[in-house]
Protein backbone atom coordinates (compact mmCIF):
# COMPACT_ATOMS: atom_id res chain seq x y z
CA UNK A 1 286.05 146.79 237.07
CA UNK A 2 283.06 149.27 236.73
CA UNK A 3 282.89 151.37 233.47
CA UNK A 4 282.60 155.34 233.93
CA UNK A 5 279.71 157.22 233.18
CA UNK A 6 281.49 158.46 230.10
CA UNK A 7 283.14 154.95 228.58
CA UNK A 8 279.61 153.79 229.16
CA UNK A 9 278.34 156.40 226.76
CA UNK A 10 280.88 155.83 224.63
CA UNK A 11 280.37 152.09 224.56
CA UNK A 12 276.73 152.57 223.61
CA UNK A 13 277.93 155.48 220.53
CA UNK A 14 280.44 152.94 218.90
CA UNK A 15 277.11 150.33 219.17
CA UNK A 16 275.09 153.09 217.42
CA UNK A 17 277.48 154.04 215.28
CA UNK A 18 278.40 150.60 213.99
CA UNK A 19 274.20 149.39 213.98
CA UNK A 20 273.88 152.94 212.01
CA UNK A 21 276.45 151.47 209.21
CA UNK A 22 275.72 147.79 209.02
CA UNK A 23 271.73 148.70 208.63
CA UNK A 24 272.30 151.01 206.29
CA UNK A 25 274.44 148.18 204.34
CA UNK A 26 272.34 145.36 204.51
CA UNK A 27 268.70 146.18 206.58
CA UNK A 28 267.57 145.46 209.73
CA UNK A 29 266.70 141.52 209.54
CA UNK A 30 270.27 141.27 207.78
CA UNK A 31 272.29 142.10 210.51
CA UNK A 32 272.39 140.19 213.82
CA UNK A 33 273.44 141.65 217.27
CA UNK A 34 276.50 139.84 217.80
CA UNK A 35 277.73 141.23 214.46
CA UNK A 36 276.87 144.49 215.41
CA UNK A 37 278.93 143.78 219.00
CA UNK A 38 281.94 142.49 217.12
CA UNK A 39 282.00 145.47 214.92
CA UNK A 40 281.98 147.97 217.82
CA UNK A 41 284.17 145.87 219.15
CA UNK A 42 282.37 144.21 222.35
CA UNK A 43 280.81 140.92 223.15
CA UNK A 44 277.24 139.86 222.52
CA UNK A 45 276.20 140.03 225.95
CA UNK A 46 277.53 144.05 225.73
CA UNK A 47 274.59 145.06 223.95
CA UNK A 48 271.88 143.76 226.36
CA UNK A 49 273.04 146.24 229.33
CA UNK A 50 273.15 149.34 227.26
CA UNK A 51 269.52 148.71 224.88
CA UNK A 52 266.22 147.53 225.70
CA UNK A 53 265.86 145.94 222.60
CA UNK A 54 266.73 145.54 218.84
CA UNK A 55 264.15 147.95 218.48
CA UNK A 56 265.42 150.99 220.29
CA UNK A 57 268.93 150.24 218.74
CA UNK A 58 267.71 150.59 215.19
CA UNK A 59 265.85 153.58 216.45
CA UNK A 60 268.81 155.00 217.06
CA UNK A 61 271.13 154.02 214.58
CA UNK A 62 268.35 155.53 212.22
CA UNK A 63 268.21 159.20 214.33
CA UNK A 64 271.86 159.18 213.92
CA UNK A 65 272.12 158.87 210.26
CA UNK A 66 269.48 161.61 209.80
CA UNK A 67 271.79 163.87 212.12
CA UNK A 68 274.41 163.28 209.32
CA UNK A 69 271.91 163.90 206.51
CA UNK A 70 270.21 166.57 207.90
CA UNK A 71 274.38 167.93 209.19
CA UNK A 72 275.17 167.71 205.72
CA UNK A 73 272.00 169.50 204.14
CA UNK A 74 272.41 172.20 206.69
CA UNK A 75 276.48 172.62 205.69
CA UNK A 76 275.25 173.43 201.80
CA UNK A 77 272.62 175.74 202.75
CA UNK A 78 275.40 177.81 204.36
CA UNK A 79 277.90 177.29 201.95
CA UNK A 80 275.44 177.87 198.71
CA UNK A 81 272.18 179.14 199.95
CA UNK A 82 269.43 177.83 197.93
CA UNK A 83 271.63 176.16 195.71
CA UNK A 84 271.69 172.28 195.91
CA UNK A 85 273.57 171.68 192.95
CA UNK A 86 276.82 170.51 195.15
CA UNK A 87 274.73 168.10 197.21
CA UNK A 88 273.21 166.69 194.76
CA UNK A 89 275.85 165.89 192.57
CA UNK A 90 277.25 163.58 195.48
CA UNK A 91 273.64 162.15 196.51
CA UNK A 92 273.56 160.93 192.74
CA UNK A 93 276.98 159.82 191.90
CA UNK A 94 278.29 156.25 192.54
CA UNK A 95 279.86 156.67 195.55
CA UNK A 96 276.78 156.96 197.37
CA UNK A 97 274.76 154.65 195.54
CA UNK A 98 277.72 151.94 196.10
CA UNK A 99 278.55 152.84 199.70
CA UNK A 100 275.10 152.63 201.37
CA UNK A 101 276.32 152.09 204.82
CA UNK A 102 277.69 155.96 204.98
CA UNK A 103 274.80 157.11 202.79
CA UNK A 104 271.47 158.77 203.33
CA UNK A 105 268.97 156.49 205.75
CA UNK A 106 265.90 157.22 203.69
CA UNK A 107 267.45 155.46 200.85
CA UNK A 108 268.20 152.57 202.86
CA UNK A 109 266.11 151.78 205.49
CA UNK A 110 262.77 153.42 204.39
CA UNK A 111 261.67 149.84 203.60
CA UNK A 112 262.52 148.71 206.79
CA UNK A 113 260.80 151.37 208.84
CA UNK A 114 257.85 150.69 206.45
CA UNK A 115 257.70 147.08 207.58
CA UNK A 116 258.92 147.06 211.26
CA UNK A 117 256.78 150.33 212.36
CA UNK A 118 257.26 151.06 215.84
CA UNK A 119 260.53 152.94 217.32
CA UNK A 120 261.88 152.42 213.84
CA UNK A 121 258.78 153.83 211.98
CA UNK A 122 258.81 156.96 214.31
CA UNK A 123 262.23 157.58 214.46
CA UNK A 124 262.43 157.47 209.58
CA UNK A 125 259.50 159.86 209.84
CA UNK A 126 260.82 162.29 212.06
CA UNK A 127 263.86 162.18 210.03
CA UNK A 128 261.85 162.24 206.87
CA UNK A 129 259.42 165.47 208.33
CA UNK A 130 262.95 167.42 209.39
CA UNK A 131 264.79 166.98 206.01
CA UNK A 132 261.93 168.21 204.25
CA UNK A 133 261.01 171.06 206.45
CA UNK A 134 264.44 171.83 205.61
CA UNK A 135 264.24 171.94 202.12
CA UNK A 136 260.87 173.57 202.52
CA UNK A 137 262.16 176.65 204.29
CA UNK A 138 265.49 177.21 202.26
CA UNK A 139 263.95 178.30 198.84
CA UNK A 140 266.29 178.10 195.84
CA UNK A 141 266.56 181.38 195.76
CA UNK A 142 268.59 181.71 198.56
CA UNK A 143 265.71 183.20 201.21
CA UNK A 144 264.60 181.13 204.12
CA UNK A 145 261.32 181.38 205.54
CA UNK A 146 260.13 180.84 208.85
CA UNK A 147 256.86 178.97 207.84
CA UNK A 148 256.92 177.56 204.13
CA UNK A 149 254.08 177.95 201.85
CA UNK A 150 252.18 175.23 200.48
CA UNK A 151 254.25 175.75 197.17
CA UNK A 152 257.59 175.50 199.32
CA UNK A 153 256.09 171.65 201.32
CA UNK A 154 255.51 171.05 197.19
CA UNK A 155 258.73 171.45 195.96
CA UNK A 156 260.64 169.77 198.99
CA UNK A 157 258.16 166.61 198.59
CA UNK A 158 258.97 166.61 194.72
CA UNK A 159 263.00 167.39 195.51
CA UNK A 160 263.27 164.51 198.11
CA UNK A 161 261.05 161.75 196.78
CA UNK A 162 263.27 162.23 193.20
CA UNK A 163 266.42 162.03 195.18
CA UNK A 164 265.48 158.78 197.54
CA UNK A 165 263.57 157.07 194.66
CA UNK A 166 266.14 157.46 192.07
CA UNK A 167 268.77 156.20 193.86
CA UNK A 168 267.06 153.42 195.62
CA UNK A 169 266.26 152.65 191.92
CA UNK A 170 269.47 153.00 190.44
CA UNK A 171 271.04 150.34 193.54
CA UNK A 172 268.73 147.84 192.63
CA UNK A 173 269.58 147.63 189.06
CA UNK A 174 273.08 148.83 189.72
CA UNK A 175 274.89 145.28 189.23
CA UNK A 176 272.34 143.98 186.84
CA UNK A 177 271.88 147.18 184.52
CA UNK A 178 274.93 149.16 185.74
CA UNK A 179 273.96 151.78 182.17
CA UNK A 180 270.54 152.04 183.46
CA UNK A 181 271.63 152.81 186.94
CA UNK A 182 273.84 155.57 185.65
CA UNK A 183 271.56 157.24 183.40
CA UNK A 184 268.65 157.29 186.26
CA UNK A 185 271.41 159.17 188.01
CA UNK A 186 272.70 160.88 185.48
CA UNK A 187 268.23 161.76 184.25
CA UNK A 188 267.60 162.61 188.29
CA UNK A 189 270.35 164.87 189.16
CA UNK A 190 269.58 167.03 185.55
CA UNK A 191 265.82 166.81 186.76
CA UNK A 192 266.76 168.75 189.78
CA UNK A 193 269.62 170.96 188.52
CA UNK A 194 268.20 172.08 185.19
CA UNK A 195 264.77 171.71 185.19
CA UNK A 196 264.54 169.18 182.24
């Protein structure tokens, strides 16, 4: 029986959508693609007609996390302006540093792009360029420029590398140091709020 243009596309989606997850959970070279099949709820042998390779698939499980990141960014710039507070009282707290699979791909497959390169490599910087152009051009004051200013690229480097650090910092102590986990949470998301 021959698939439909559009169950073919959404084939492929539930494949990105479940690569998206399990990478997020447990990195590339920790997830096969027969696991990923299962998950979306296909055979192995589903993947190979819809993907050229691993590769592209991670590509795109990576683009689509960023499109919830970047989705999510965008929702508290309209709902606060240039107030992050509410965002980044979530991108600290436990939930997201326990549930990694629905969290933010820079905190959990940064690594990964760092050491495949390629499709993967491309695919975490564009991400990466896009989430900090938007920070960049949404000024805590509530303006947004069209072209930031060197001081705007500043703060959105110094904003984002607190956020991804700290948490990818507080996971990795999270079960052996669960105090020390909060409190870089706890440190990170005054750093950012307050000023302290």
């Amino acid at each position: 029986m021959k698939v439909s243009k559009e169950q073919s596309a959404a084939n492929r989606q539930a494949l990105v959508e479940a690569a998206s997850r399990l990478y997020r959970e447990r990195g590339i070279a920790g997830v096969g693609l027969a696991e990923i099949a299962r998950e979306a709820g296909f055979t192995h042998g589903g993947f190979y007609g819809r993907f050229a390779s691993k590769e592209e698939l991670a590509a795109e499980a990576c683009d689509q996390a960023f499109e919830g990141a970047l989705g999510k960014l965008s929702a508290q710039f309209e709902r606060h302006g240039g107030d992050l507070t509410t965002l980044l009282r979530r991108y600290f707290g436990a939930t997201h540093r326990d549930t990694p699979g629905a969290g933010c791909p820079m905190t959990s497959l940064a690594v990964d792009a760092a050491r495949e390169g390629g499709q993967l490599g491309q695919s975490m910087s564009q991400g990466i360029d896009a989430y900090l152009r938007a920070l960049a051009i949404h000024r805590p004051d509530g303006t947004v420029v069209d072209e930031p200013t060197p001081e705007d690229q500043a703060r959105a480097i110094r904003t984002l590398t607190t956020m991804v650090g700290a948490v990818v910092l507080a996971r990795a102590c999270g079960q052996g140091a669960p105090g020390l986990s909060d409190q870089i949470l706890r440190t990170s998301l005054e750093q950012l709020t307050t000023g302290a």
